[in-house]
Short mmCIF file of C-alpha atoms in Angstrom, two decimals:
data_model
loop_
_atom_site.label_atom_id
_atom_site.label_comp_id
_atom_site.label_asym_id
_atom_site.label_seq_id
_atom_site.Cartn_x
_atom_site.Cartn_y
_atom_site.Cartn_z
CA MET A 73 -35.55 -122.11 141.06
CA VAL A 74 -38.38 -121.06 138.14
CA GLU A 75 -38.12 -119.41 134.60
CA ASN A 76 -35.90 -116.12 134.55
CA GLU A 77 -35.70 -114.57 131.32
CA ASN A 78 -34.54 -111.86 132.45
CA LYS A 79 -31.16 -113.94 133.98
CA LYS A 80 -30.58 -115.73 130.24
CA ASN A 81 -30.16 -112.39 128.43
CA PHE A 82 -28.28 -111.09 131.23
CA PHE A 83 -26.01 -114.12 130.81
CA ASP A 84 -26.16 -113.62 126.88
CA TRP A 85 -24.39 -110.61 127.63
CA ILE A 86 -22.09 -111.94 129.91
CA LEU A 87 -20.78 -114.58 127.28
CA VAL A 88 -19.93 -111.47 124.24
CA LEU A 89 -18.42 -109.20 127.28
CA LEU A 90 -16.12 -112.39 127.88
CA MET A 91 -15.43 -112.72 124.14
CA ILE A 92 -14.12 -109.36 123.83
CA PHE A 93 -11.10 -109.50 126.35
CA THR A 94 -10.40 -113.10 125.28
CA GLY A 95 -8.20 -114.66 121.95
CA THR A 96 -7.22 -112.89 118.82
CA ALA A 97 -9.03 -111.32 115.97
CA ASN A 98 -8.91 -109.25 112.50
CA ALA A 99 -11.29 -107.88 110.39
CA LEU A 100 -14.80 -109.55 109.64
CA ASP A 101 -17.35 -108.85 106.47
CA CYS A 102 -20.48 -107.99 107.37
CA SER A 103 -21.12 -108.27 103.88
CA ARG A 104 -21.70 -112.02 104.55
CA ILE A 105 -23.37 -112.26 107.78
CA ASN A 106 -27.02 -113.61 107.87
CA PRO A 107 -28.82 -110.43 106.46
CA GLU A 108 -31.31 -110.28 109.25
CA LEU A 109 -28.33 -108.68 111.57
CA LEU A 110 -26.71 -106.78 108.43
CA THR A 111 -28.02 -103.66 110.36
CA ASP A 112 -26.47 -104.25 113.76
CA CYS A 113 -22.99 -105.52 112.18
CA SER A 114 -23.09 -102.45 110.12
CA ALA A 115 -23.74 -100.39 113.33
CA ILE A 116 -20.91 -102.39 115.05
CA ILE A 117 -18.83 -101.32 112.18
CA GLU A 118 -19.70 -97.31 112.37
CA SER A 119 -19.00 -97.19 115.55
CA SER A 120 -15.82 -95.91 117.81
CA LEU A 121 -14.50 -99.28 118.98
CA ASN A 122 -11.52 -99.98 117.20
CA GLN A 123 -10.93 -103.09 114.71
CA THR A 124 -10.08 -105.88 117.32
CA GLU A 125 -13.04 -105.21 120.04
CA LYS A 126 -15.39 -104.78 116.57
CA ASP A 127 -14.57 -108.33 115.23
CA TYR A 128 -15.47 -109.37 119.04
CA PHE A 129 -18.93 -107.93 118.42
CA ILE A 130 -19.50 -108.96 115.37
CA ARG A 131 -19.08 -112.67 116.38
CA ALA A 132 -21.03 -112.58 119.04
CA LEU A 133 -23.83 -111.18 116.72
CA MET A 134 -22.83 -114.21 114.72
CA ASN A 135 -23.58 -116.58 117.67
CA THR A 136 -27.36 -116.13 118.26
CA ASN A 137 -27.29 -118.95 120.91
CA PRO A 138 -23.54 -119.94 122.90
CA SER A 139 -25.79 -122.71 124.68
CA GLU A 140 -25.61 -125.06 121.81
CA HIS A 141 -23.00 -125.51 118.56
CA ASP A 142 -24.00 -124.32 115.17
CA TYR A 143 -21.53 -126.09 112.77
CA SER A 144 -23.65 -125.44 109.76
CA LEU A 145 -23.06 -121.27 110.51
CA ILE A 146 -19.10 -122.15 110.63
CA GLU A 147 -18.84 -124.58 107.96
CA ASP A 148 -20.73 -122.66 105.38
CA TRP A 149 -18.70 -119.38 106.17
CA ASP A 150 -15.44 -121.16 105.87
CA ASN A 151 -16.76 -122.69 102.26
CA GLY A 152 -17.31 -118.65 101.17
CA ILE A 153 -13.88 -117.78 101.19
CA LYS A 154 -11.67 -116.87 98.67
CA PHE A 155 -8.30 -117.35 98.68
CA ASN A 156 -5.20 -116.28 96.28
CA SER A 157 -1.64 -115.91 96.57
CA THR A 158 -1.55 -114.38 99.93
CA ASN A 159 -0.49 -116.07 101.72
CA SER A 160 -2.32 -116.35 105.80
CA ASN A 161 -0.63 -115.52 109.48
CA ASP A 162 -0.80 -119.55 110.33
CA ALA A 163 0.65 -120.57 106.93
CA VAL A 164 3.64 -122.53 107.04
CA THR A 165 5.71 -120.89 104.62
CA GLY A 166 9.02 -121.68 102.20
CA GLU A 167 10.42 -120.30 99.32
CA THR A 168 13.68 -121.69 97.03
CA GLU A 169 15.29 -119.11 94.23
CA TYR A 170 12.81 -120.01 91.63
CA ILE A 171 9.86 -121.23 93.73
CA LYS A 172 8.75 -118.08 95.62
CA ASN A 173 6.06 -117.19 98.44
CA ALA A 174 5.34 -120.28 99.21
CA TRP A 175 2.28 -121.10 101.61
CA LEU A 176 0.50 -124.37 102.86
CA SER A 177 -2.35 -124.54 105.79
CA ILE A 178 -4.82 -126.74 107.30
CA ILE A 179 -7.47 -124.68 106.95
CA SER A 180 -10.27 -126.55 108.38
CA ILE A 181 -11.12 -129.50 110.14
CA SER A 182 -15.19 -130.16 110.09
CA PRO A 183 -17.10 -130.30 112.17
CA SER A 184 -14.31 -129.72 115.13
CA VAL A 185 -14.34 -127.58 118.54
CA ILE A 186 -11.32 -126.73 120.92
CA LEU A 187 -11.11 -127.57 123.52
CA ASP A 188 -9.01 -126.71 125.66
CA ASN A 189 -6.28 -125.76 122.90
CA LYS A 190 -7.23 -129.38 121.67
CA THR A 191 -9.31 -129.64 118.41
CA TYR A 192 -12.07 -132.34 118.74
CA THR A 193 -13.55 -133.90 116.24
CA ASN A 194 -16.80 -136.43 116.20
CA ASN A 195 -14.66 -139.39 115.18
CA THR A 196 -15.45 -138.21 111.44
CA GLY A 197 -15.40 -135.52 109.17
CA LYS A 198 -13.21 -133.58 105.99
CA ILE A 199 -10.51 -132.05 106.13
CA THR A 200 -9.62 -128.85 103.80
CA ALA A 201 -6.31 -127.53 103.10
CA ARG A 202 -4.72 -124.62 100.79
CA TYR A 203 -1.64 -123.38 99.33
CA ASN A 204 -0.51 -121.10 96.79
CA TYR A 205 3.18 -119.99 95.46
CA SER A 206 4.54 -118.37 92.09
CA ILE A 207 7.40 -118.54 90.06
CA GLN A 208 10.27 -116.39 89.83
CA ILE A 209 12.13 -116.87 86.19
CA PRO A 210 15.55 -116.58 86.16
CA ASP A 211 16.40 -113.05 83.97
CA GLY A 212 20.42 -111.97 82.51
CA THR A 213 23.45 -113.12 81.35
CA LEU A 214 24.94 -116.09 82.93
CA ASP A 215 28.99 -115.81 83.20
CA GLY A 216 30.88 -116.68 79.65
CA ASP A 217 27.60 -116.48 77.84
CA CYS A 218 26.51 -113.48 75.43
CA ARG A 219 23.20 -114.29 75.66
CA THR A 220 20.98 -116.39 77.93
CA GLU A 221 17.39 -117.37 77.26
CA TYR A 222 15.11 -119.11 80.51
CA SER A 223 12.09 -120.28 79.98
CA LEU A 224 9.67 -122.95 82.42
CA ASP A 225 9.45 -126.03 81.29
CA SER A 226 7.19 -127.74 83.87
CA ASN A 227 5.77 -126.57 87.21
CA SER A 228 4.49 -129.39 89.24
CA ALA A 229 1.83 -129.04 92.62
CA ASN A 230 1.22 -132.49 94.35
CA LEU A 231 -1.15 -131.89 97.33
CA GLY A 232 -1.00 -135.22 99.76
CA ILE A 233 -3.40 -135.34 102.94
CA PHE A 234 -2.33 -138.06 105.76
CA GLN A 235 -3.85 -139.44 108.27
CA ASN A 236 -1.27 -140.75 110.68
CA GLU A 237 1.02 -140.81 108.09
CA THR A 238 -1.53 -143.28 105.72
CA LEU A 239 -2.17 -141.22 102.37
CA ILE A 240 -5.82 -140.87 102.61
CA SER A 241 -6.19 -137.88 99.23
CA SER A 242 -4.54 -136.32 96.95
CA SER A 243 -7.07 -133.37 96.33
CA SER A 244 -7.35 -130.08 99.01
CA GLN A 245 -10.15 -131.75 100.64
CA ALA A 246 -10.69 -135.27 102.14
CA GLU A 247 -12.98 -137.08 104.76
CA PHE A 248 -11.42 -138.88 107.83
CA SER A 249 -12.36 -141.58 110.22
CA GLY A 250 -10.70 -141.36 113.69
CA SER A 251 -8.17 -139.59 115.60
CA GLY A 252 -4.34 -138.75 115.35
CA GLU A 253 -2.72 -136.39 112.95
CA LEU A 254 -3.50 -134.98 110.28
CA LYS A 255 -0.85 -133.70 107.89
CA ALA A 256 -1.28 -131.73 104.32
CA VAL A 257 2.18 -131.99 102.63
CA LEU A 258 2.97 -130.00 99.29
CA ASP A 259 5.56 -130.96 97.11
CA ILE A 260 6.31 -127.97 94.29
CA ASP A 261 8.89 -129.24 91.50
CA LEU A 262 10.06 -126.78 88.29
CA THR A 263 11.75 -127.89 85.80
CA ILE A 264 13.20 -124.10 83.88
CA THR A 265 15.31 -124.10 81.08
CA ALA A 266 18.31 -122.65 80.31
CA GLU A 267 19.90 -122.04 76.32
CA HIS A 268 23.40 -120.61 76.24
CA TYR A 269 24.91 -118.64 73.72
CA ARG A 270 28.39 -118.38 73.03
CA THR A 271 30.54 -115.34 71.66
CA GLU A 272 32.36 -117.26 68.28
CA LYS A 273 34.85 -115.90 66.07
CA TYR A 274 34.80 -115.75 62.89
CA CYS A 275 37.22 -114.24 59.78
CA CYS A 276 35.10 -111.55 58.30
CA CYS A 277 37.94 -109.95 56.05
CA ASP A 278 39.85 -111.93 53.54
CA ASN A 279 42.83 -111.06 51.46
CA LYS A 280 44.56 -113.17 49.17
CA GLY A 281 43.56 -116.27 51.07
CA SER A 282 44.95 -114.74 54.58
CA CYS A 283 42.36 -113.48 56.90
CA CYS A 284 43.01 -109.77 57.54
CA GLY A 285 40.08 -109.24 59.99
CA TYR A 286 38.07 -110.92 62.52
CA CYS A 287 34.35 -110.39 63.51
CA GLU A 288 31.91 -112.31 66.60
CA GLU A 289 28.61 -113.53 66.55
CA CYS A 290 26.07 -114.89 69.62
CA ASN A 291 25.60 -118.90 68.12
CA TYR A 292 24.24 -121.15 70.24
CA ALA A 293 26.22 -123.71 72.28
CA ASN A 294 23.88 -125.77 74.39
CA THR A 295 20.68 -126.11 76.67
CA GLU A 296 20.65 -127.15 80.45
CA GLU A 297 17.79 -127.75 82.41
CA ILE A 298 17.61 -126.03 86.28
CA THR A 299 15.14 -127.93 88.30
CA SER A 300 13.99 -126.80 91.80
CA HIS A 301 11.71 -128.24 94.54
CA LEU A 302 10.20 -127.41 97.84
CA THR A 303 8.08 -129.60 99.88
CA LEU A 304 6.29 -127.71 103.04
CA SER A 305 4.01 -129.61 105.52
CA ASP A 306 1.26 -128.55 108.03
CA THR A 307 -0.07 -131.23 110.77
CA ARG A 308 -2.78 -130.53 113.53
CA GLN A 309 -3.37 -133.06 115.95
CA THR A 310 -6.61 -134.90 116.83
CA TYR A 311 -8.82 -135.78 119.61
CA THR A 312 -11.63 -137.90 120.08
CA PHE A 313 -14.36 -137.38 123.11
CA PRO A 314 -14.86 -140.39 125.64
CA ASP A 315 -18.16 -142.70 124.73
CA GLN A 316 -20.70 -140.69 127.14
CA LYS A 317 -21.46 -142.74 130.24
CA ILE A 318 -25.09 -144.20 130.04
CA PRO A 319 -26.40 -142.11 133.09
CA GLU A 320 -28.69 -143.60 136.26
CA ILE A 321 -31.66 -141.79 136.74
CA ARG A 322 -34.35 -143.24 139.55
CA LEU A 323 -36.92 -143.02 141.94
CA LEU A 324 -36.48 -142.08 145.58
CA ASN A 325 -39.26 -141.95 147.51
CA THR A 326 -42.35 -140.02 147.25
CA ASN A 327 -43.36 -137.87 150.20
CA LYS A 328 -46.70 -135.48 150.37
CA GLY A 329 -46.94 -135.41 146.92
CA THR A 330 -43.30 -134.45 146.35
CA ASN A 331 -40.85 -137.08 144.17
CA LYS A 332 -37.71 -137.41 145.15
CA PHE A 333 -35.27 -138.88 142.00
CA TYR A 334 -31.65 -139.49 141.89
CA LEU A 335 -29.48 -139.06 138.76
CA ASN A 336 -26.07 -139.56 138.59
CA THR A 337 -23.97 -138.25 135.38
CA THR A 338 -21.20 -136.39 134.22
CA GLU A 339 -22.57 -135.02 131.28
CA SER A 340 -24.54 -132.05 129.99
CA PHE A 341 -28.10 -132.55 129.90
CA THR A 342 -31.42 -132.01 129.89
CA LEU A 343 -34.24 -133.41 131.99
CA ARG A 344 -37.99 -133.34 131.16
CA ILE A 345 -40.47 -134.27 133.90
CA GLY A 346 -43.95 -133.58 132.65
CA ASN A 347 -44.22 -129.99 132.48
CA SER A 348 -40.90 -129.45 134.59
CA SER A 349 -37.27 -129.13 133.64
CA LEU A 350 -33.53 -129.21 134.29
CA SER A 351 -30.92 -128.37 131.80
CA PHE A 352 -27.23 -128.09 133.33
CA SER A 353 -24.52 -126.93 130.67
CA LYS A 354 -21.17 -127.29 131.18
CA TYR A 355 -20.53 -125.27 128.18
CA TYR A 356 -20.80 -122.32 126.24
CA TYR A 357 -19.87 -121.80 122.82
CA SER A 358 -17.89 -119.52 121.38
CA ILE A 359 -16.90 -118.10 117.78
CA GLU A 360 -12.71 -118.03 117.34
CA GLN A 361 -11.11 -116.78 113.78
CA SER A 362 -7.88 -117.65 112.43
CA HIS A 363 -5.50 -117.35 108.79
CA SER A 364 -6.25 -113.82 108.70
CA PRO A 365 -6.50 -112.32 105.86
CA TYR A 366 -8.99 -114.96 105.65
CA GLU A 367 -10.99 -115.03 108.66
CA ILE A 368 -11.29 -119.15 108.82
CA LEU A 369 -13.97 -119.67 111.91
CA SER A 370 -13.82 -122.10 114.39
CA LEU A 371 -15.90 -123.50 116.98
CA GLY A 372 -14.43 -123.16 120.63
CA ALA A 373 -16.38 -124.87 123.91
CA ASN A 374 -15.38 -122.84 126.87
CA LYS A 375 -15.87 -124.37 130.54
CA PHE A 376 -18.95 -123.14 132.50
CA ASN A 377 -21.59 -124.24 134.88
CA SER A 378 -25.15 -123.01 134.20
CA THR A 379 -28.51 -124.32 134.70
CA TYR A 380 -31.93 -123.74 134.13
CA THR A 381 -35.05 -124.73 135.87
CA LYS A 382 -38.50 -125.07 135.57
CA ASN A 383 -40.54 -126.17 138.59
CA ILE A 384 -37.91 -128.27 139.74
CA ILE A 385 -35.65 -127.89 142.86
CA TYR A 386 -32.38 -129.57 142.74
CA GLU A 387 -28.69 -130.52 144.48
CA ASN A 388 -25.49 -131.39 142.82
CA HIS A 389 -23.21 -133.08 144.45
CA ASP A 390 -20.13 -133.87 142.19
CA SER A 391 -22.23 -134.61 138.99
CA GLU A 392 -24.86 -136.54 141.38
CA PHE A 393 -28.12 -134.47 141.61
CA THR A 394 -30.75 -134.99 144.12
CA ILE A 395 -33.68 -133.45 141.98
CA TYR A 396 -37.85 -133.05 143.19
CA SER A 397 -40.75 -132.27 140.98
CA SER A 398 -44.49 -132.80 142.20
CA THR A 399 -44.80 -135.31 138.56
CA LYS A 400 -42.99 -138.67 137.47
CA GLU A 401 -44.14 -138.90 134.02
CA PRO A 402 -43.80 -138.63 130.65
CA CYS A 403 -39.59 -138.10 131.30
CA LYS A 404 -36.94 -137.56 128.96
CA LEU A 405 -33.35 -137.43 129.44
CA ILE A 406 -31.36 -136.15 126.45
CA LEU A 407 -27.16 -135.81 126.93
CA LEU A 408 -25.98 -133.12 125.32
CA GLY A 409 -22.95 -133.67 123.27
CA HIS A 410 -20.72 -131.49 121.61
CA PHE A 411 -21.57 -132.90 117.89
CA GLN A 412 -24.88 -134.50 119.22
CA ASP A 413 -27.23 -135.67 121.88
CA SER A 414 -27.50 -138.86 123.08
CA LYS A 415 -31.81 -139.29 124.41
CA TYR A 416 -33.12 -141.99 126.63
CA SER A 417 -35.99 -143.06 128.29
CA CYS A 418 -36.53 -142.90 132.17
CA ASP A 419 -38.77 -145.15 133.83
CA LEU A 420 -39.65 -143.47 137.28
CA ASN A 421 -42.79 -145.45 138.03
CA SER A 422 -41.09 -147.36 141.26
CA THR A 423 -42.35 -151.56 141.63
CA GLU A 424 -40.61 -150.85 144.83
CA GLU A 425 -42.33 -150.23 148.35
CA PRO A 426 -40.85 -146.57 150.12
CA ILE A 427 -38.66 -147.24 153.09
CA ASN A 428 -40.41 -146.10 156.41
CA ILE A 429 -37.38 -145.28 159.47
CA THR A 430 -38.12 -144.59 163.02
CA THR A 431 -35.72 -143.72 165.63
CA ASP A 432 -36.46 -143.74 169.17
CA LYS A 433 -35.58 -139.99 169.55
CA LEU A 434 -34.14 -137.07 168.49
CA ILE A 435 -31.37 -135.68 169.57
CA TYR A 436 -28.28 -138.04 171.21
CA LYS A 437 -25.17 -137.61 172.67
CA ASP A 438 -21.81 -138.35 170.95
CA SER A 439 -21.52 -142.48 170.88
CA GLU A 440 -24.81 -142.73 172.38
CA LYS A 441 -26.70 -145.51 170.93
CA ILE A 442 -29.12 -145.15 168.09
CA ASN A 443 -32.25 -147.24 167.95
CA LEU A 444 -33.38 -147.75 163.98
CA ASN A 445 -36.67 -149.64 162.86
CA PHE A 446 -37.28 -149.67 159.58
CA SER A 447 -39.75 -151.46 156.58
CA PRO A 448 -40.69 -153.15 154.33
CA LYS A 449 -40.52 -156.04 157.23
CA ASN A 450 -38.00 -158.85 156.70
CA THR A 451 -36.35 -157.49 153.89
CA PRO A 452 -32.54 -157.06 154.08
CA ILE A 453 -31.81 -153.22 153.93
CA THR A 454 -28.13 -151.31 153.78
CA ILE A 455 -27.90 -148.78 156.42
CA LYS A 456 -25.01 -146.30 155.87
CA TYR A 457 -24.17 -143.70 159.07
CA SER A 458 -21.07 -142.13 158.86
CA ASN A 459 -18.25 -144.41 158.49
CA GLN A 460 -21.08 -147.16 159.51
CA THR A 461 -22.41 -149.67 156.89
CA ILE A 462 -24.40 -151.93 158.12
CA GLN A 463 -26.57 -154.80 156.77
CA ALA A 464 -29.95 -155.17 158.95
CA GLU A 465 -33.90 -156.41 158.94
CA ASN A 466 -36.63 -154.41 161.06
CA ASN A 467 -34.34 -153.21 162.95
CA ALA A 468 -30.63 -152.14 163.53
CA THR A 469 -28.59 -150.43 166.66
CA LEU A 470 -26.42 -147.44 165.44
CA THR A 471 -23.71 -145.22 167.08
CA ALA A 472 -24.22 -141.86 167.34
CA GLU A 473 -21.23 -139.42 166.40
CA SER A 474 -20.73 -136.03 166.07
CA PRO A 475 -21.16 -134.13 163.95
CA TYR A 476 -23.36 -136.79 161.46
CA ASN A 477 -26.29 -136.38 161.46
CA LYS A 478 -28.19 -138.45 158.48
CA ILE A 479 -28.74 -142.38 158.39
CA THR A 480 -29.22 -143.86 154.88
CA LEU A 481 -31.19 -146.63 154.06
CA GLY A 482 -31.64 -148.58 150.98
CA TYR A 483 -31.76 -151.55 148.89
CA GLY A 484 -32.49 -152.04 144.91
CA LYS A 485 -32.95 -148.78 143.50
CA THR A 486 -34.76 -147.44 146.64
CA ILE A 487 -33.75 -144.99 149.53
CA ALA A 488 -34.12 -142.91 152.06
CA GLU A 489 -32.74 -140.43 154.54
CA LYS A 490 -33.30 -140.24 158.41
CA PHE A 491 -32.08 -136.53 159.58
CA ILE A 492 -30.85 -136.71 163.34
CA ILE A 493 -29.45 -134.17 166.29
CA VAL A 494 -25.76 -135.29 167.79
CA ARG A 495 -24.45 -133.01 170.45
CA LYS A 496 -20.98 -133.41 171.60
CA ASN A 497 -20.66 -133.19 174.98
CA LYS A 498 -19.77 -130.09 176.04
CA GLY A 499 -17.81 -128.57 179.35
CA LEU A 500 -18.31 -126.32 181.23
CA GLY A 501 -18.24 -123.40 179.27
CA TYR A 502 -21.02 -124.92 177.24
CA PHE A 503 -22.84 -124.43 180.26
CA LEU A 504 -21.94 -121.13 180.89
CA ASN A 505 -23.05 -120.02 177.25
CA PHE A 506 -26.65 -121.62 177.77
CA GLY A 507 -27.11 -119.88 181.12
CA ILE A 508 -26.13 -116.45 179.10
CA ILE A 509 -28.60 -117.32 176.54
CA ILE A 510 -31.35 -118.10 178.94
CA VAL A 511 -30.21 -115.05 180.80
CA VAL A 512 -30.88 -112.91 177.33
CA PHE A 513 -34.18 -115.19 177.02
CA TYR A 514 -35.78 -113.70 180.14
CA SER A 515 -34.63 -109.71 179.97
CA MET A 516 -36.25 -110.15 176.43
CA GLN A 517 -38.81 -111.96 178.22
CA GLN A 518 -39.52 -109.15 180.71
CA LEU A 519 -39.15 -106.31 178.17
CA ALA A 520 -41.38 -107.82 176.22
CA ARG A 521 -43.98 -107.56 178.89
CA LYS A 522 -43.60 -104.01 179.81
CA TYR A 523 -43.78 -103.38 176.52
CA LEU A 524 -47.52 -104.84 176.04
CA SER A 525 -48.29 -102.69 178.93
CA TRP A 526 -47.87 -99.65 177.75
CA ILE A 527 -49.95 -100.05 174.35
#
């Protein structure tokens, strides 16, 4: 395979289409997008697409390289959002008689990536929570009062950030380490003072020491404290990716200027050997949005195998790669992580003598003996064929078994392969078919001769 820019562009557009038909979305603001993308963003806004489709295209426009994670773009966007009393559609809400429109939400965990509906972190990061509420002071006159006056005496909101039930911060942002449950807890407390006034009668007419009439007056009677409490909590479970396993890469053999390498890794990677390269990715990244109407962004990892090659031929069998290249040096291997990459040096100059194999013939019948000779001489070599595994020096005998046609020899880090043909013992039908092939071949040969005589 060779480098092909057209295929890359086509793949990028496929990702755009995938983003259009997955997830949920609400309006995004072009004024906050990269100025270099403003023209394209405005064209999307002015198009005839519905709002959901517009938002997906804008996110795809922002996601300039789906094969790489851009946490700075996500964090810069989220840090620029202004919050108000409106609750988001992902918030935890609640209210009491006097505490109204209360909401709390863990807005972001950064850096993080969402994979299979789970939030993964780099074992460290920052959690951000936001909240808001309003107060409704009562009015009107209580039963038994001639007048009731209310005032807000105290109002407090205490936010706590917890990790695995341990308080790590009392502010809206906190740094954490490790994985597990992250929780934001909001306690709102109000004290409202109610002054009660009661009607009192008094004599307002005196006739020679005798009351001849009464009047009423609304006078202060007592003060009452009314308290109100509300607790809201929002939780997010976080996970940590397993440590990357150290890859195994080695030179198998060199034959007529072509080097054959073995690479074993379950990770996404980029391998560079001289001017040749092989990149294998198991994911692409998409920008997701949530917490409408604030439009918080997050990064999603989506399982999707993609390969990019330059001057390399490869085979992949369950994360075991066989790689063919005309060069051996210099070699660089980079394992691609969701948060950071790991670089490994690779010495592909084998110090072991290559294995040479010969067999007594090429074609064997089923169950026939296979006689092997191999070098380096007087060196214990492991031989694998079908379900047979033996260790020998200089020569060995195997039993042919259909349909297996590959014999593998190895010692140290050196491996070589020998291919043979094993035929099953055929019945009469096989020979009849073989005879038909001969007849057909003979007829074609006669037809060709006749054609040549005509010209």
